[in-house]
Amino acid sequence: MNPITILGLETSCDETAAAVVRGNPPGPGAILSNVIFSQTEAHAPYGGVVPEIASRAHLEILDGIVERALSDARISLKEIDAIAVTAGPGLIGGVMVGLTMAKGLSMGAGKPLVAVNHLAGHALTARLTHAVAFPYLLLLVSGGHCQLLAVRGAEDFRLYGSTLDDAAGEAFDKTAKMLGLPYPGGPEVEKLASNGNAKRYPLPRPMLARAGCDFSFSGLKTAMRQLIETPDINKADAAASFQAAVIDILKNRTGHAMARFRGDFPENENPTLVVAGGVAANQDIGDGLRALAGENGFALCVPAPALCTDNAAMIAWAGLERFAAGASDPVSTGPRARWPLDASAT
Ligand code: KG4
Ligand code: ZN
């Protein structure tokens, strides 16, 4: 089969991104360009993403980002097979900017439009990078989501568990804020934790005694707040203790999901655990999950950190998978603020 070339656009949160990816399922694909403009600085004074600022910034720079993605890839729109774009879930204003741009390009160049679920982008990155075969177990840990899923196909997900309150990345971001660290907090907490004693402060590990694969981080967050309000705490030790608690929670829940995956896919003798989403960029979390995978006979696949956080290469690839299967979408396709990967689970 001839390789497929896709232009992908991502504007669902605070990254304005465009990329050109070429290949065929199951991968790996070639990333011909991957342009990301992070709005971190614009949002930093507010300690989080401000939707109105985000959509305005997307609107101002998306044009130029798309041009750069095409020129970096040394390709013209004519040579692209289809245009993939995040159609949700995410901040609706930003999603609309990307979707409108993609529709314009699609109509202008006469190229098919492929609407992509942002979460599917994260979920399928391991195929773009490592050609991981279906089915695989996915731990999706980002700023907005914390889920365990069986990935059976590019559009076929079975939800094993999700967070009952905060996402893992959100817990990192809130902890960072409490510690007086800038946004986004994950990398900052990780840096601080690397000099800390993880055993210094005992913190709760919610849900550990429960069956199933659901997560909860709010009890840990409350305990962190109380700890940080205590006089004379050592911030590095607090960050390390927090990160150790998150690792224990993620390992415990993922362990349960591994058992369930084995039961659901007994023919898959050498299963793979894929970790995706921004939090997967955390080295200590990666190490913890590598140990868990080893204990349970799973291979571990963690895409490179730059492909774990939001980017458009993952959107182009998820679009490529859909397009290769014959899918495309009408220009009437609307943005979706909510869009679960496993619709049957909601
Ligand atoms: O996937 P992503 O870029 O955006 C969403 O779709 O949410 O994930 C961003 C999240 C933020 O909460 C950020 O703090 C977290 O991922 N994150 C990390 C690390 N790098 C990013 N969390 C822990 N450790 C890191 N190194
Ligand atoms: Zn994301």
mmCIF file of C-alpha atoms and ligand atoms in Angstrom:
data_model
loop_
_atom_site.group_PDB
_atom_site.id
_atom_site.type_symbol
_atom_site.label_atom_id
_atom_site.label_comp_id
_atom_site.label_asym_id
_atom_site.label_seq_id
_atom_site.Cartn_x
_atom_site.Cartn_y
_atom_site.Cartn_z
ATOM 1 C CA MET A 1 0.000 0.000 0.000
ATOM 2 C CA ASN A 2 1.247 3.507 -0.832
ATOM 3 C CA PRO A 3 2.034 5.534 2.266
ATOM 4 C CA ILE A 4 -0.614 8.029 3.309
ATOM 5 C CA THR A 5 0.373 11.637 4.064
ATOM 6 C CA ILE A 6 -1.714 13.586 6.561
ATOM 7 C CA LEU A 7 -1.625 17.155 7.814
ATOM 8 C CA GLY A 8 -2.795 17.271 11.440
ATOM 9 C CA LEU A 9 -4.017 20.247 13.505
ATOM 10 C CA GLU A 10 -4.315 20.430 17.300
ATOM 11 C CA THR A 11 -5.889 23.341 19.205
ATOM 12 C CA SER A 12 -7.928 21.713 21.981
ATOM 13 C CA CYS A 13 -5.985 23.117 24.941
ATOM 14 C CA ASP A 14 -3.040 25.501 25.249
ATOM 15 C CA GLU A 15 -0.832 24.176 22.461
ATOM 16 C CA THR A 16 -1.265 25.409 18.904
ATOM 17 C CA ALA A 17 0.176 22.667 16.744
ATOM 18 C CA ALA A 18 0.393 21.351 13.196
ATOM 19 C CA ALA A 19 2.295 18.359 11.831
ATOM 20 C CA VAL A 20 2.735 16.250 8.723
ATOM 21 C CA VAL A 21 2.926 12.486 9.179
ATOM 22 C CA ARG A 22 3.357 9.759 6.569
ATOM 23 C CA GLY A 23 2.859 6.013 6.767
ATOM 24 C CA ASN A 24 0.455 3.161 7.024
ATOM 25 C CA PRO A 25 -1.133 1.292 9.941
ATOM 26 C CA PRO A 26 0.117 -0.374 12.098
ATOM 27 C CA GLY A 27 3.055 2.031 11.874
ATOM 28 C CA PRO A 28 5.612 3.170 12.604
ATOM 29 C CA GLY A 29 5.011 6.412 10.758
ATOM 30 C CA ALA A 30 7.418 9.098 9.637
ATOM 31 C CA ILE A 31 7.002 12.495 11.273
ATOM 32 C CA LEU A 32 7.860 14.881 8.431
ATOM 33 C CA SER A 33 7.236 17.933 10.594
ATOM 34 C CA ASN A 34 5.914 18.638 14.076
ATOM 35 C CA VAL A 35 5.398 22.305 14.941
ATOM 36 C CA ILE A 36 4.168 23.244 18.415
ATOM 37 C CA PHE A 37 3.605 26.660 19.862
ATOM 38 C CA SER A 38 3.019 26.431 23.580
ATOM 39 C CA GLN A 39 0.975 29.217 25.137
ATOM 40 C CA THR A 40 2.366 28.449 28.596
ATOM 41 C CA GLU A 41 3.640 31.986 29.086
ATOM 42 C CA ALA A 42 0.291 33.571 28.248
ATOM 43 C CA HIS A 43 -1.465 31.453 30.875
ATOM 44 C CA ALA A 44 1.270 31.357 33.529
ATOM 45 C CA PRO A 45 0.098 34.479 35.432
ATOM 46 C CA TYR A 46 -3.287 32.774 35.970
ATOM 47 C CA GLY A 47 -1.886 29.439 37.194
ATOM 48 C CA GLY A 48 -3.860 27.503 34.598
ATOM 49 C CA VAL A 49 -5.309 27.658 31.097
ATOM 50 C CA VAL A 50 -7.725 30.553 30.465
ATOM 51 C CA PRO A 51 -10.073 29.405 27.654
ATOM 52 C CA GLU A 52 -10.622 32.873 26.134
ATOM 53 C CA ILE A 53 -6.904 33.597 25.986
ATOM 54 C CA ALA A 54 -6.291 30.157 24.477
ATOM 55 C CA SER A 55 -8.803 30.467 21.639
ATOM 56 C CA ARG A 56 -7.626 33.969 20.754
ATOM 57 C CA ALA A 57 -4.013 32.831 20.638
ATOM 58 C CA HIS A 58 -4.933 29.824 18.463
ATOM 59 C CA LEU A 59 -6.765 32.135 16.090
ATOM 60 C CA GLU A 60 -3.803 34.496 15.821
ATOM 61 C CA ILE A 61 -1.084 31.965 15.097
ATOM 62 C CA LEU A 62 -2.617 28.808 13.633
ATOM 63 C CA ASP A 63 -2.206 30.048 10.045
ATOM 64 C CA GLY A 64 1.522 30.508 10.470
ATOM 65 C CA ILE A 65 1.929 27.203 12.340
ATOM 66 C CA VAL A 66 0.267 25.304 9.477
ATOM 67 C CA GLU A 67 2.491 27.048 6.928
ATOM 68 C CA ARG A 68 5.569 26.114 8.950
ATOM 69 C CA ALA A 69 4.448 22.493 9.251
ATOM 70 C CA LEU A 70 4.103 22.278 5.475
ATOM 71 C CA SER A 71 7.386 24.052 4.757
ATOM 72 C CA ASP A 72 9.328 22.020 7.378
ATOM 73 C CA ALA A 73 7.979 18.878 5.696
ATOM 74 C CA ARG A 74 8.905 20.352 2.273
ATOM 75 C CA ILE A 75 5.467 19.525 1.020
ATOM 76 C CA SER A 76 2.540 21.426 -0.464
ATOM 77 C CA LEU A 77 -1.095 21.034 0.432
ATOM 78 C CA LYS A 78 -1.592 19.365 -2.969
ATOM 79 C CA GLU A 79 0.602 16.446 -1.887
ATOM 80 C CA ILE A 80 -1.383 15.827 1.303
ATOM 81 C CA ASP A 81 -3.973 13.021 1.239
ATOM 82 C CA ALA A 82 -6.230 14.375 3.980
ATOM 83 C CA ILE A 83 -6.469 16.933 6.762
ATOM 84 C CA ALA A 84 -6.918 15.628 10.285
ATOM 85 C CA VAL A 85 -8.037 17.880 13.101
ATOM 86 C CA THR A 86 -8.935 17.547 16.762
ATOM 87 C CA ALA A 87 -12.721 17.849 16.966
ATOM 88 C CA GLY A 88 -12.829 17.306 20.741
ATOM 89 C CA PRO A 89 -12.791 16.763 23.647
ATOM 90 C CA GLY A 90 -11.308 20.001 24.928
ATOM 91 C CA LEU A 91 -11.892 23.722 25.277
ATOM 92 C CA ILE A 92 -14.660 24.374 22.799
ATOM 93 C CA GLY A 93 -13.361 27.766 21.576
ATOM 94 C CA GLY A 94 -9.969 26.327 20.703
ATOM 95 C CA VAL A 95 -11.443 23.228 19.075
ATOM 96 C CA MET A 96 -13.624 25.484 16.913
ATOM 97 C CA VAL A 97 -10.612 27.474 15.717
ATOM 98 C CA GLY A 98 -8.802 24.313 14.596
ATOM 99 C CA LEU A 99 -11.864 22.734 13.069
ATOM 100 C CA THR A 100 -12.794 25.871 11.119
ATOM 101 C CA MET A 101 -9.246 26.170 9.789
ATOM 102 C CA ALA A 102 -9.189 22.490 8.786
ATOM 103 C CA LYS A 103 -12.523 22.824 6.993
ATOM 104 C CA GLY A 104 -11.233 25.851 5.089
ATOM 105 C CA LEU A 105 -8.102 23.991 4.013
ATOM 106 C CA SER A 106 -10.142 20.921 3.138
ATOM 107 C CA MET A 107 -12.545 22.839 0.925
ATOM 108 C CA GLY A 108 -9.855 25.079 -0.556
ATOM 109 C CA ALA A 109 -7.543 22.217 -1.503
ATOM 110 C CA GLY A 110 -10.248 19.647 -2.202
ATOM 111 C CA LYS A 111 -8.855 17.243 0.419
ATOM 112 C CA PRO A 112 -10.902 15.039 2.753
ATOM 113 C CA LEU A 113 -11.440 16.152 6.357
ATOM 114 C CA VAL A 114 -10.850 13.653 9.157
ATOM 115 C CA ALA A 115 -12.175 14.534 12.616
ATOM 116 C CA VAL A 116 -10.013 13.148 15.391
ATOM 117 C CA ASN A 117 -10.699 12.496 19.049
ATOM 118 C CA HIS A 118 -7.826 14.116 20.981
ATOM 119 C CA LEU A 119 -7.730 11.129 23.337
ATOM 120 C CA ALA A 120 -7.454 8.732 20.392
ATOM 121 C CA GLY A 121 -4.449 10.817 19.343
ATOM 122 C CA HIS A 122 -2.759 10.087 22.689
ATOM 123 C CA ALA A 123 -3.962 6.475 22.605
ATOM 124 C CA LEU A 124 -2.554 5.673 19.140
ATOM 125 C CA THR A 125 0.810 7.477 19.449
ATOM 126 C CA ALA A 126 2.470 4.184 20.386
ATOM 127 C CA ARG A 127 1.613 2.884 16.902
ATOM 128 C CA LEU A 128 3.093 5.976 15.231
ATOM 129 C CA THR A 129 6.304 5.498 17.244
ATOM 130 C CA HIS A 130 6.517 1.750 17.891
ATOM 131 C CA ALA A 131 3.900 0.021 15.686
ATOM 132 C CA VAL A 132 2.298 -1.609 18.738
ATOM 133 C CA ALA A 133 -0.259 -4.187 17.566
ATOM 134 C CA PHE A 134 -3.895 -4.215 18.739
ATOM 135 C CA PRO A 135 -5.087 -5.070 21.319
ATOM 136 C CA TYR A 136 -3.029 -3.329 24.006
ATOM 137 C CA LEU A 137 -3.618 -1.957 27.462
ATOM 138 C CA LEU A 138 -3.496 1.817 27.686
ATOM 139 C CA LEU A 139 -2.902 4.031 30.699
ATOM 140 C CA LEU A 140 -3.869 7.520 29.593
ATOM 141 C CA VAL A 141 -2.648 10.087 32.089
ATOM 142 C CA SER A 142 -2.938 13.744 31.116
ATOM 143 C CA GLY A 143 -4.057 17.051 32.572
ATOM 144 C CA GLY A 144 -7.703 16.358 31.839
ATOM 145 C CA HIS A 145 -7.901 12.565 31.828
ATOM 146 C CA CYS A 146 -6.850 9.552 33.830
ATOM 147 C CA GLN A 147 -8.103 6.314 32.322
ATOM 148 C CA LEU A 148 -7.275 2.681 31.743
ATOM 149 C CA LEU A 149 -8.544 1.228 28.468
ATOM 150 C CA ALA A 150 -8.185 -1.807 26.269
ATOM 151 C CA VAL A 151 -7.402 -0.542 22.774
ATOM 152 C CA ARG A 152 -8.827 -3.036 20.287
ATOM 153 C CA GLY A 153 -8.740 -0.867 17.192
ATOM 154 C CA ALA A 154 -8.217 2.723 16.068
ATOM 155 C CA GLU A 155 -11.818 3.454 17.012
ATOM 156 C CA ASP A 156 -12.503 0.566 19.349
ATOM 157 C CA PHE A 157 -11.818 1.223 23.022
ATOM 158 C CA ARG A 158 -13.081 -0.546 26.123
ATOM 159 C CA LEU A 159 -12.961 1.532 29.287
ATOM 160 C CA TYR A 160 -11.603 -0.337 32.337
ATOM 161 C CA GLY A 161 -11.530 2.561 34.752
ATOM 162 C CA SER A 162 -11.219 6.297 35.070
ATOM 163 C CA THR A 163 -10.798 8.922 37.742
ATOM 164 C CA LEU A 164 -13.709 9.694 40.018
ATOM 165 C CA ASP A 165 -12.417 13.238 40.600
ATOM 166 C CA ASP A 166 -9.137 14.841 39.452
ATOM 167 C CA ALA A 167 -6.889 13.652 36.644
ATOM 168 C CA ALA A 168 -3.315 12.724 37.554
ATOM 169 C CA GLY A 169 -1.876 15.734 35.705
ATOM 170 C CA GLU A 170 -4.368 17.999 37.447
ATOM 171 C CA ALA A 171 -3.172 16.649 40.807
ATOM 172 C CA PHE A 172 0.402 17.503 39.767
ATOM 173 C CA ASP A 173 -0.674 20.979 38.634
ATOM 174 C CA LYS A 174 -2.592 21.711 41.855
ATOM 175 C CA THR A 175 0.243 20.414 44.013
ATOM 176 C CA ALA A 176 2.670 22.630 42.088
ATOM 177 C CA LYS A 177 0.454 25.637 42.677
ATOM 178 C CA MET A 178 0.280 24.887 46.416
ATOM 179 C CA LEU A 179 4.077 24.612 46.469
ATOM 180 C CA GLY A 180 4.385 27.956 44.715
ATOM 181 C CA LEU A 181 5.680 26.415 41.476
ATOM 182 C CA PRO A 182 4.703 27.687 38.006
ATOM 183 C CA TYR A 183 2.218 26.092 35.592
ATOM 184 C CA PRO A 184 2.325 23.461 34.119
ATOM 185 C CA GLY A 185 3.209 21.847 37.389
ATOM 186 C CA GLY A 186 4.099 18.278 36.428
ATOM 187 C CA PRO A 187 7.664 18.873 35.247
ATOM 188 C CA GLU A 188 8.277 21.322 38.134
ATOM 189 C CA VAL A 189 7.106 18.857 40.777
ATOM 190 C CA GLU A 190 9.214 16.149 39.145
ATOM 191 C CA LYS A 191 12.306 18.372 39.252
ATOM 192 C CA LEU A 192 11.747 19.314 42.889
ATOM 193 C CA ALA A 193 10.987 15.713 43.863
ATOM 194 C CA SER A 194 14.284 14.501 42.437
ATOM 195 C CA ASN A 195 16.071 16.140 45.401
ATOM 196 C CA GLY A 196 13.551 15.000 47.987
ATOM 197 C CA ASN A 197 12.988 12.107 50.356
ATOM 198 C CA ALA A 198 9.855 10.267 49.222
ATOM 199 C CA LYS A 199 9.484 8.504 52.574
ATOM 200 C CA ARG A 200 9.509 11.690 54.649
ATOM 201 C CA TYR A 201 5.778 12.407 54.703
ATOM 202 C CA PRO A 202 3.157 9.648 54.795
ATOM 203 C CA LEU A 203 0.351 10.513 52.355
ATOM 204 C CA PRO A 204 -2.874 8.642 51.546
ATOM 205 C CA ARG A 205 -3.193 6.395 48.518
ATOM 206 C CA PRO A 206 -6.944 6.523 47.780
ATOM 207 C CA MET A 207 -8.702 3.471 46.272
ATOM 208 C CA LEU A 208 -5.832 1.072 46.843
ATOM 209 C CA ALA A 209 -7.960 -1.329 48.846
ATOM 210 C CA ARG A 210 -10.762 -1.297 46.265
ATOM 211 C CA ALA A 211 -11.377 -3.713 43.435
ATOM 212 C CA GLY A 212 -11.512 -2.415 39.870
ATOM 213 C CA CYS A 213 -9.505 0.145 37.940
ATOM 214 C CA ASP A 214 -10.952 3.513 38.969
ATOM 215 C CA PHE A 215 -8.725 6.274 40.324
ATOM 216 C CA SER A 216 -9.172 9.015 42.888
ATOM 217 C CA PHE A 217 -6.747 11.812 43.691
ATOM 218 C CA SER A 218 -8.841 14.247 45.741
ATOM 219 C CA GLY A 219 -7.927 12.687 49.121
ATOM 220 C CA LEU A 220 -4.262 12.958 48.227
ATOM 221 C CA LYS A 221 -4.729 16.563 47.149
ATOM 222 C CA THR A 222 -6.414 17.466 50.458
ATOM 223 C CA ALA A 223 -3.656 15.747 52.421
ATOM 224 C CA MET A 224 -1.070 17.672 50.392
ATOM 225 C CA ARG A 225 -2.803 20.956 51.165
ATOM 226 C CA GLN A 226 -2.745 20.168 54.878
ATOM 227 C CA LEU A 227 0.891 19.122 54.694
ATOM 228 C CA ILE A 228 1.951 22.243 52.825
ATOM 229 C CA GLU A 229 0.144 24.467 55.351
ATOM 230 C CA THR A 230 2.253 22.935 58.126
ATOM 231 C CA PRO A 231 5.115 25.258 59.173
ATOM 232 C CA ASP A 232 8.677 24.352 58.207
ATOM 233 C CA ILE A 233 7.959 21.560 55.777
ATOM 234 C CA ASN A 234 10.653 20.579 53.335
ATOM 235 C CA LYS A 235 9.184 21.247 49.892
ATOM 236 C CA ALA A 236 11.411 18.797 48.039
ATOM 237 C CA ASP A 237 10.443 16.033 50.463
ATOM 238 C CA ALA A 238 6.768 16.998 50.118
ATOM 239 C CA ALA A 239 7.019 16.847 46.302
ATOM 240 C CA ALA A 240 8.822 13.496 46.435
ATOM 241 C CA SER A 241 6.274 12.072 48.894
ATOM 242 C CA PHE A 242 3.438 13.258 46.646
ATOM 243 C CA GLN A 243 4.987 11.733 43.547
ATOM 244 C CA ALA A 244 5.566 8.433 45.355
ATOM 245 C CA ALA A 245 1.869 8.335 46.301
ATOM 246 C CA VAL A 246 0.834 8.991 42.669
ATOM 247 C CA ILE A 247 3.160 6.223 41.478
ATOM 248 C CA ASP A 248 1.664 3.763 43.986
ATOM 249 C CA ILE A 249 -1.878 4.670 42.893
ATOM 250 C CA LEU A 250 -1.062 4.348 39.184
ATOM 251 C CA LYS A 251 0.752 1.038 39.715
ATOM 252 C CA ASN A 252 -2.011 -0.475 41.819
ATOM 253 C CA ARG A 253 -4.824 0.465 39.410
ATOM 254 C CA THR A 254 -2.797 -0.551 36.349
ATOM 255 C CA GLY A 255 -2.040 -3.886 38.032
ATOM 256 C CA HIS A 256 -5.747 -4.554 38.318
ATOM 257 C CA ALA A 257 -6.227 -3.581 34.676
ATOM 258 C CA MET A 258 -3.477 -5.990 33.617
ATOM 259 C CA ALA A 259 -5.338 -8.865 35.260
ATOM 260 C CA ARG A 260 -8.542 -7.850 33.521
ATOM 261 C CA PHE A 261 -6.789 -7.492 30.161
ATOM 262 C CA ARG A 262 -5.334 -11.005 30.523
ATOM 263 C CA GLY A 263 -8.855 -12.319 31.103
ATOM 264 C CA ASP A 264 -10.306 -10.405 28.140
ATOM 265 C CA PHE A 265 -7.517 -11.281 25.700
ATOM 266 C CA PRO A 266 -6.135 -14.689 26.720
ATOM 267 C CA GLU A 267 -4.736 -15.249 23.201
ATOM 268 C CA ASN A 268 -2.470 -12.213 23.624
ATOM 269 C CA GLU A 269 0.388 -13.967 25.414
ATOM 270 C CA ASN A 270 2.855 -11.089 25.328
ATOM 271 C CA PRO A 271 0.684 -8.050 25.944
ATOM 272 C CA THR A 272 1.890 -4.464 25.938
ATOM 273 C CA LEU A 273 1.121 -1.664 28.374
ATOM 274 C CA VAL A 274 1.187 1.688 26.601
ATOM 275 C CA VAL A 275 1.437 4.852 28.677
ATOM 276 C CA ALA A 276 0.243 8.055 27.026
ATOM 277 C CA GLY A 277 -0.597 11.656 27.906
ATOM 278 C CA GLY A 278 1.520 14.409 29.429
ATOM 279 C CA VAL A 279 2.116 12.661 32.769
ATOM 280 C CA ALA A 280 3.815 9.804 30.881
ATOM 281 C CA ALA A 281 6.721 12.217 30.421
ATOM 282 C CA ASN A 282 7.545 11.722 34.136
ATOM 283 C CA GLN A 283 10.651 9.513 34.459
ATOM 284 C CA ASP A 284 9.892 8.139 37.931
ATOM 285 C CA ILE A 285 6.361 7.209 36.902
ATOM 286 C CA GLY A 286 7.817 5.496 33.828
ATOM 287 C CA ASP A 287 10.275 3.574 36.030
ATOM 288 C CA GLY A 288 7.496 2.496 38.407
ATOM 289 C CA LEU A 289 5.341 1.258 35.551
ATOM 290 C CA ARG A 290 8.304 -0.510 33.942
ATOM 291 C CA ALA A 291 8.790 -2.490 37.152
ATOM 292 C CA LEU A 292 5.075 -3.324 37.300
ATOM 293 C CA ALA A 293 5.056 -4.413 33.647
ATOM 294 C CA GLY A 294 8.077 -6.641 34.272
ATOM 295 C CA GLU A 295 6.387 -8.310 37.263
ATOM 296 C CA ASN A 296 3.288 -9.046 35.189
ATOM 297 C CA GLY A 297 4.871 -10.154 31.907
ATOM 298 C CA PHE A 298 3.804 -7.046 29.995
ATOM 299 C CA ALA A 299 6.036 -5.139 27.600
ATOM 300 C CA LEU A 300 6.052 -1.409 28.290
ATOM 301 C CA CYS A 301 5.838 1.259 25.612
ATOM 302 C CA VAL A 302 6.171 4.929 26.506
ATOM 303 C CA PRO A 303 6.479 7.267 23.520
ATOM 304 C CA ALA A 304 9.153 9.991 23.710
ATOM 305 C CA PRO A 305 8.179 12.807 26.118
ATOM 306 C CA ALA A 306 7.617 15.319 23.281
ATOM 307 C CA LEU A 307 5.027 12.957 21.789
ATOM 308 C CA CYS A 308 3.396 12.245 25.177
ATOM 309 C CA THR A 309 2.403 15.874 25.747
ATOM 310 C CA ASP A 310 -0.053 17.536 23.360
ATOM 311 C CA ASN A 311 1.148 17.709 19.764
ATOM 312 C CA ALA A 312 -0.271 17.503 16.254
ATOM 313 C CA ALA A 313 1.752 14.499 15.045
ATOM 314 C CA MET A 314 -0.464 12.294 17.211
ATOM 315 C CA ILE A 315 -3.562 13.889 15.686
ATOM 316 C CA ALA A 316 -2.213 13.398 12.153
ATOM 317 C CA TRP A 317 -1.468 9.748 12.968
ATOM 318 C CA ALA A 318 -4.911 9.071 14.501
ATOM 319 C CA GLY A 319 -6.417 10.700 11.396
ATOM 320 C CA LEU A 320 -4.207 8.524 9.225
ATOM 321 C CA GLU A 321 -5.503 5.394 10.945
ATOM 322 C CA ARG A 322 -9.120 6.446 10.335
ATOM 323 C CA PHE A 323 -8.436 7.547 6.769
ATOM 324 C CA ALA A 324 -6.631 4.270 5.991
ATOM 325 C CA ALA A 325 -9.797 2.484 7.142
ATOM 326 C CA GLY A 326 -11.849 4.511 4.645
ATOM 327 C CA ALA A 327 -13.216 7.144 6.991
ATOM 328 C CA SER A 328 -13.609 10.870 6.423
ATOM 329 C CA ASP A 329 -16.031 13.446 7.795
ATOM 330 C CA PRO A 330 -18.396 16.045 6.328
ATOM 331 C CA VAL A 331 -17.712 19.771 6.666
ATOM 332 C CA SER A 332 -20.795 19.927 8.870
ATOM 333 C CA THR A 333 -18.853 18.086 11.616
ATOM 334 C CA GLY A 334 -19.173 20.008 14.857
ATOM 335 C CA PRO A 335 -16.807 20.478 17.812
ATOM 336 C CA ARG A 336 -17.370 18.317 20.880
ATOM 337 C CA ALA A 337 -16.425 19.524 24.348
ATOM 338 C CA ARG A 338 -17.045 16.006 25.652
ATOM 339 C CA TRP A 339 -16.198 12.918 23.623
ATOM 340 C CA PRO A 340 -15.477 9.697 25.540
ATOM 341 C CA LEU A 341 -13.391 7.030 23.814
ATOM 342 C CA ASP A 342 -15.737 4.289 24.996
ATOM 343 C CA ALA A 343 -19.253 5.645 24.485
ATOM 344 C CA SER A 344 -20.812 2.527 25.981
ATOM 345 C CA ALA A 345 -19.201 3.252 29.351
ATOM 346 C CA THR A 346 -20.893 6.610 29.979
HETATM 347 O O1 KG4 B 1 -1.454 15.499 27.505
HETATM 348 P P1 KG4 B 1 -1.175 16.876 27.966
HETATM 349 O O2 KG4 B 1 -0.048 17.648 27.303
HETATM 350 O O3 KG4 B 1 -2.437 17.784 27.893
HETATM 351 C C1 KG4 B 1 -3.718 17.295 28.169
HETATM 352 O O4 KG4 B 1 -4.369 16.800 27.217
HETATM 353 O O5 KG4 B 1 -4.092 17.384 29.366
HETATM 354 O O6 KG4 B 1 -0.879 16.763 29.529
HETATM 355 C C2 KG4 B 1 -0.569 17.879 30.304
HETATM 356 C C3 KG4 B 1 -0.468 17.443 31.751
HETATM 357 C C4 KG4 B 1 -0.306 18.598 32.736
HETATM 358 O O7 KG4 B 1 -1.177 18.379 33.821
HETATM 359 C C5 KG4 B 1 1.155 18.490 33.161
HETATM 360 O O8 KG4 B 1 1.395 18.980 34.463
HETATM 361 C C6 KG4 B 1 1.385 16.998 33.077
HETATM 362 O O9 KG4 B 1 0.689 16.586 31.923
HETATM 363 N N1 KG4 B 1 2.807 16.689 32.941
HETATM 364 C C7 KG4 B 1 3.525 16.010 33.870
HETATM 365 C C8 KG4 B 1 4.862 15.995 33.405
HETATM 366 N N2 KG4 B 1 4.911 16.650 32.199
HETATM 367 C C9 KG4 B 1 3.638 17.051 31.939
HETATM 368 N N3 KG4 B 1 3.148 15.452 35.030
HETATM 369 C C10 KG4 B 1 4.109 14.854 35.763
HETATM 370 N N4 KG4 B 1 5.411 14.817 35.407
HETATM 371 C C11 KG4 B 1 5.843 15.360 34.255
HETATM 372 N N5 KG4 B 1 7.114 15.320 33.892
HETATM 373 ZN ZN ZN B 2 -3.715 15.850 25.688
#
